[in-house]
GROMACS .gro file of C-alpha atoms in nm:
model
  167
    1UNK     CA    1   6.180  17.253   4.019
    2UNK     CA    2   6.430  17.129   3.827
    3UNK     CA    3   6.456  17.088   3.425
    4UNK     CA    4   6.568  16.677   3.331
    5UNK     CA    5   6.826  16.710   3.118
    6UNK     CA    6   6.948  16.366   3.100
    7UNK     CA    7   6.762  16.044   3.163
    8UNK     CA    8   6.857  15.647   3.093
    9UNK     CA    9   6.797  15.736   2.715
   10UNK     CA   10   7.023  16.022   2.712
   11UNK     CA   11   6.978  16.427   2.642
   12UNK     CA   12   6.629  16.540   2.652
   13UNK     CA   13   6.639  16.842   2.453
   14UNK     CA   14   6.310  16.982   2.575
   15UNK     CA   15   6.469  17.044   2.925
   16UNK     CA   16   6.800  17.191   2.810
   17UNK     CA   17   6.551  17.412   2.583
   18UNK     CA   18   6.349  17.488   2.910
   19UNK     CA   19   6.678  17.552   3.144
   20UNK     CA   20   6.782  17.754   2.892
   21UNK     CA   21   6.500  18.024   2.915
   22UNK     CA   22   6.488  17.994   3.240
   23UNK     CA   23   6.870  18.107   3.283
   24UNK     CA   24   6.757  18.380   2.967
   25UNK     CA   25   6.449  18.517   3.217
   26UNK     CA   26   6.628  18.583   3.464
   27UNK     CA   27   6.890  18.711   3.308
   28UNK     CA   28   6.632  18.963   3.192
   29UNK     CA   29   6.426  19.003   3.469
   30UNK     CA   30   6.777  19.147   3.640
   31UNK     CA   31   6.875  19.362   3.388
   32UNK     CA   32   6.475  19.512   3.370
   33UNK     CA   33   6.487  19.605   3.690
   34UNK     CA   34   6.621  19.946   3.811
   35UNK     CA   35   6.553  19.888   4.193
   36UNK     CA   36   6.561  19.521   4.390
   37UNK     CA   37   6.701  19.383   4.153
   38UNK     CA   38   6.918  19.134   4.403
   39UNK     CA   39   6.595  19.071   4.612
   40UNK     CA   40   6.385  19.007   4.329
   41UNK     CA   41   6.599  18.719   4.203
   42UNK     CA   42   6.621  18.598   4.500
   43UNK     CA   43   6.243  18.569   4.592
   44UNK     CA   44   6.182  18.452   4.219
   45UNK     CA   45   6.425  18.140   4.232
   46UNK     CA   46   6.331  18.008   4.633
   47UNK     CA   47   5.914  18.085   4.458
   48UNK     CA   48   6.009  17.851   4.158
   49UNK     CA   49   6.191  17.615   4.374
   50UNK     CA   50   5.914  17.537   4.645
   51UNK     CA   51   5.575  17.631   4.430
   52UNK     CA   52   5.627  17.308   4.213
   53UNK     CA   53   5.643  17.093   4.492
   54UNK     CA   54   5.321  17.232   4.675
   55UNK     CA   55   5.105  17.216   4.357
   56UNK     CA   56   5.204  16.869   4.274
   57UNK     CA   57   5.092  16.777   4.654
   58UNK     CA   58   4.811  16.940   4.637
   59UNK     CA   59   4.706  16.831   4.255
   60UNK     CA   60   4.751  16.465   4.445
   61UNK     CA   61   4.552  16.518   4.731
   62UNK     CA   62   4.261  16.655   4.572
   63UNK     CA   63   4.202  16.617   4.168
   64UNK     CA   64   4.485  16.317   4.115
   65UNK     CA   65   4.324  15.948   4.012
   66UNK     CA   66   4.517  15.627   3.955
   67UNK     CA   67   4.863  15.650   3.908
   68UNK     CA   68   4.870  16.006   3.942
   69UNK     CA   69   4.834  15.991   4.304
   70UNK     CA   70   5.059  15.757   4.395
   71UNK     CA   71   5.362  15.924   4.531
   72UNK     CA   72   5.714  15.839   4.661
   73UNK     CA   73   5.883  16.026   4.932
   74UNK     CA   74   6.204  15.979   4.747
   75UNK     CA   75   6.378  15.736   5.091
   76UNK     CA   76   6.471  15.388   4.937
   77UNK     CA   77   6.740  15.173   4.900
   78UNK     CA   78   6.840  14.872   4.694
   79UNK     CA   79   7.111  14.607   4.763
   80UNK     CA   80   7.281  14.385   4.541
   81UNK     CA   81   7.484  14.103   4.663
   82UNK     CA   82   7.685  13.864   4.449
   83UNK     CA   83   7.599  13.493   4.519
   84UNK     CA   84   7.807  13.374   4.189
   85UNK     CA   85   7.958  13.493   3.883
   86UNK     CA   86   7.604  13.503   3.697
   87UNK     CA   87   7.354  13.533   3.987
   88UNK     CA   88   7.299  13.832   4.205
   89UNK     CA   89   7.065  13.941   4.537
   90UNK     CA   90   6.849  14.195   4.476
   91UNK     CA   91   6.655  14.337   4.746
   92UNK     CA   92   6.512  14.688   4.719
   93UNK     CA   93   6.273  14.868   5.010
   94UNK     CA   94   6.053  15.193   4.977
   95UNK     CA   95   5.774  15.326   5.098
   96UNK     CA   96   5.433  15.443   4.839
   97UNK     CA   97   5.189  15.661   4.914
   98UNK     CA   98   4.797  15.643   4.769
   99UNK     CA   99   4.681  15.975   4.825
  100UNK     CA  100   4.328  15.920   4.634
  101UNK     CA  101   3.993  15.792   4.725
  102UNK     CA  102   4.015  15.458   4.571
  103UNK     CA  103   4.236  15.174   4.531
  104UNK     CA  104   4.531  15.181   4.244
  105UNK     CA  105   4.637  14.877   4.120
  106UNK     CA  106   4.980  14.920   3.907
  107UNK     CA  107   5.257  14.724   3.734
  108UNK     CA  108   5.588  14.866   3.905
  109UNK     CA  109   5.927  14.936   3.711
  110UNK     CA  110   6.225  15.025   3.893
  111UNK     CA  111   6.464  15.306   3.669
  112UNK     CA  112   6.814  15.358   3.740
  113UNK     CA  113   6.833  15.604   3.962
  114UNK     CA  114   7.197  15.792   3.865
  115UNK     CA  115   7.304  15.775   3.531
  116UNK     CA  116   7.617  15.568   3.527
  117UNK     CA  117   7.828  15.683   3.166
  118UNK     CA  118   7.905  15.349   3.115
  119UNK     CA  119   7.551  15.230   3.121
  120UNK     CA  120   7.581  14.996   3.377
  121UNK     CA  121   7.252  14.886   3.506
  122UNK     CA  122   7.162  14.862   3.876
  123UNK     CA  123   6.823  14.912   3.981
  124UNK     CA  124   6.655  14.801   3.687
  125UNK     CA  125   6.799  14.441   3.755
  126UNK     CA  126   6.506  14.447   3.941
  127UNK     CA  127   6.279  14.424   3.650
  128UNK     CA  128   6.426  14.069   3.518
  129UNK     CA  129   6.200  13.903   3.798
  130UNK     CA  130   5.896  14.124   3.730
  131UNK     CA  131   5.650  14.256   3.660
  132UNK     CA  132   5.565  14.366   3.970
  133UNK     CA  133   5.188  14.401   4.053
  134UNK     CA  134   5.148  14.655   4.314
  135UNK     CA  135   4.765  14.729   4.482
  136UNK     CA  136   4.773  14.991   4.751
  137UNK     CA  137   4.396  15.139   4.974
  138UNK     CA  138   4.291  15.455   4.933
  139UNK     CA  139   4.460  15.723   5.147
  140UNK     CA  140   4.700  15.451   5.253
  141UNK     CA  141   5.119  15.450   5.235
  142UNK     CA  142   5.231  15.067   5.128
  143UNK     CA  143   5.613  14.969   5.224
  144UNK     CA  144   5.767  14.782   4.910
  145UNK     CA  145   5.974  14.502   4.969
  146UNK     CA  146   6.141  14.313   4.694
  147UNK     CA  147   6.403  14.065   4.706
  148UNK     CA  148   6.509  13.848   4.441
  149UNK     CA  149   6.790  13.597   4.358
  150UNK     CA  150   6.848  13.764   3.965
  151UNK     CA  151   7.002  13.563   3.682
  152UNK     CA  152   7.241  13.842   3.478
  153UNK     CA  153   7.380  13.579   3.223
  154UNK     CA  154   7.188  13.723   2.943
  155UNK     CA  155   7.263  14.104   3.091
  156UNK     CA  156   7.528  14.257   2.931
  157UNK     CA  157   7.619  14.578   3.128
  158UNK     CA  158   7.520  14.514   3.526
  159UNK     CA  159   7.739  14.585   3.831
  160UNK     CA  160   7.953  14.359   3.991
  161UNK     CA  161   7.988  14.271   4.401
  162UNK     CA  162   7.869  14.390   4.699
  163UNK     CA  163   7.690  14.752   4.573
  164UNK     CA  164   7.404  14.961   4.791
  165UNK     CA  165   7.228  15.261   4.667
  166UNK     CA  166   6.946  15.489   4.862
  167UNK     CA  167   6.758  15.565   4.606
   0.00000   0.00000   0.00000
């Protein structure tokens, strides 16, 4: 599990707070210890970097509704493509996975996935031919397929030429 720090708005000072007392406890946890110490770290950080991922599987498969069961294996790629100076191929493929009981209908927005310090925009070119309306079954996984000719005259900050990303 892993504190954000940083997202397409900048610092989040909540997580640096958060990575900060984590760095803190263990600091302490190693210098309260007389005996194991070096073990004890050790099982302590692998614990708190697998048991995040099994409760948020199993909160999905068994208490999660809507949205909050709808997850993403974290495989996808987009592909941008110039066609002219303001006009630009998008196409973007990944795979979502409806772990509840019921249908979820949703309006999808893609994020940036890497945080460029320029601010240039990539994925979320996406959105300027959305929204996106997204259904997927219950206890079904959907493949996503977008692809869209995108018009960036009005975009300020967006990449230029041939670009790929797995997201």
């Amino acid at each position: 599990m892993s504190f954000p720090i940083r997202n397409q708005d900048g610092f989040i000072p909540l997580g640096i707070i958060g990575s900060i007392l984590f760095i803190i406890a263990i600091i302490l946890l190693f210098i309260g210890m007389k005996k194991y110490r070096f073990r004890t770290i050790v099982i302590v950080v692998i614990v708190y970097a697998i048991l995040p991922n099994i409760l948020i599987t199993m909160y999905q498969e068994t208490l999660a509704s809507g949205i909050t069961a709808i997850s993403y294996d974290g495989n996808g790629n987009c592909n941008f493509e110039n066609v002219s100076e303001d006009l630009l191929n998008g196409e973007c493929n990944f795979v979502l996975h409806n772990r509840s009981d019921k249908d979820v209908s949703f309006e999808l927005e893609l994020l940036d996935s890497h945080f460029m310090e320029d601010g240039v925009r990539m994925e979320s070119l996406m959105n300027l031919a959305g929204p996106y309306n997204i259904t997927i079954e219950a206890n079904r996984k959907k493949s996503i397929h977008l692809k869209e000719l995108l018009d960036l005259s009005g975009v300020p900050k967006h990449i230029d030429g041939e670009k790929s990303r797995t997201l």
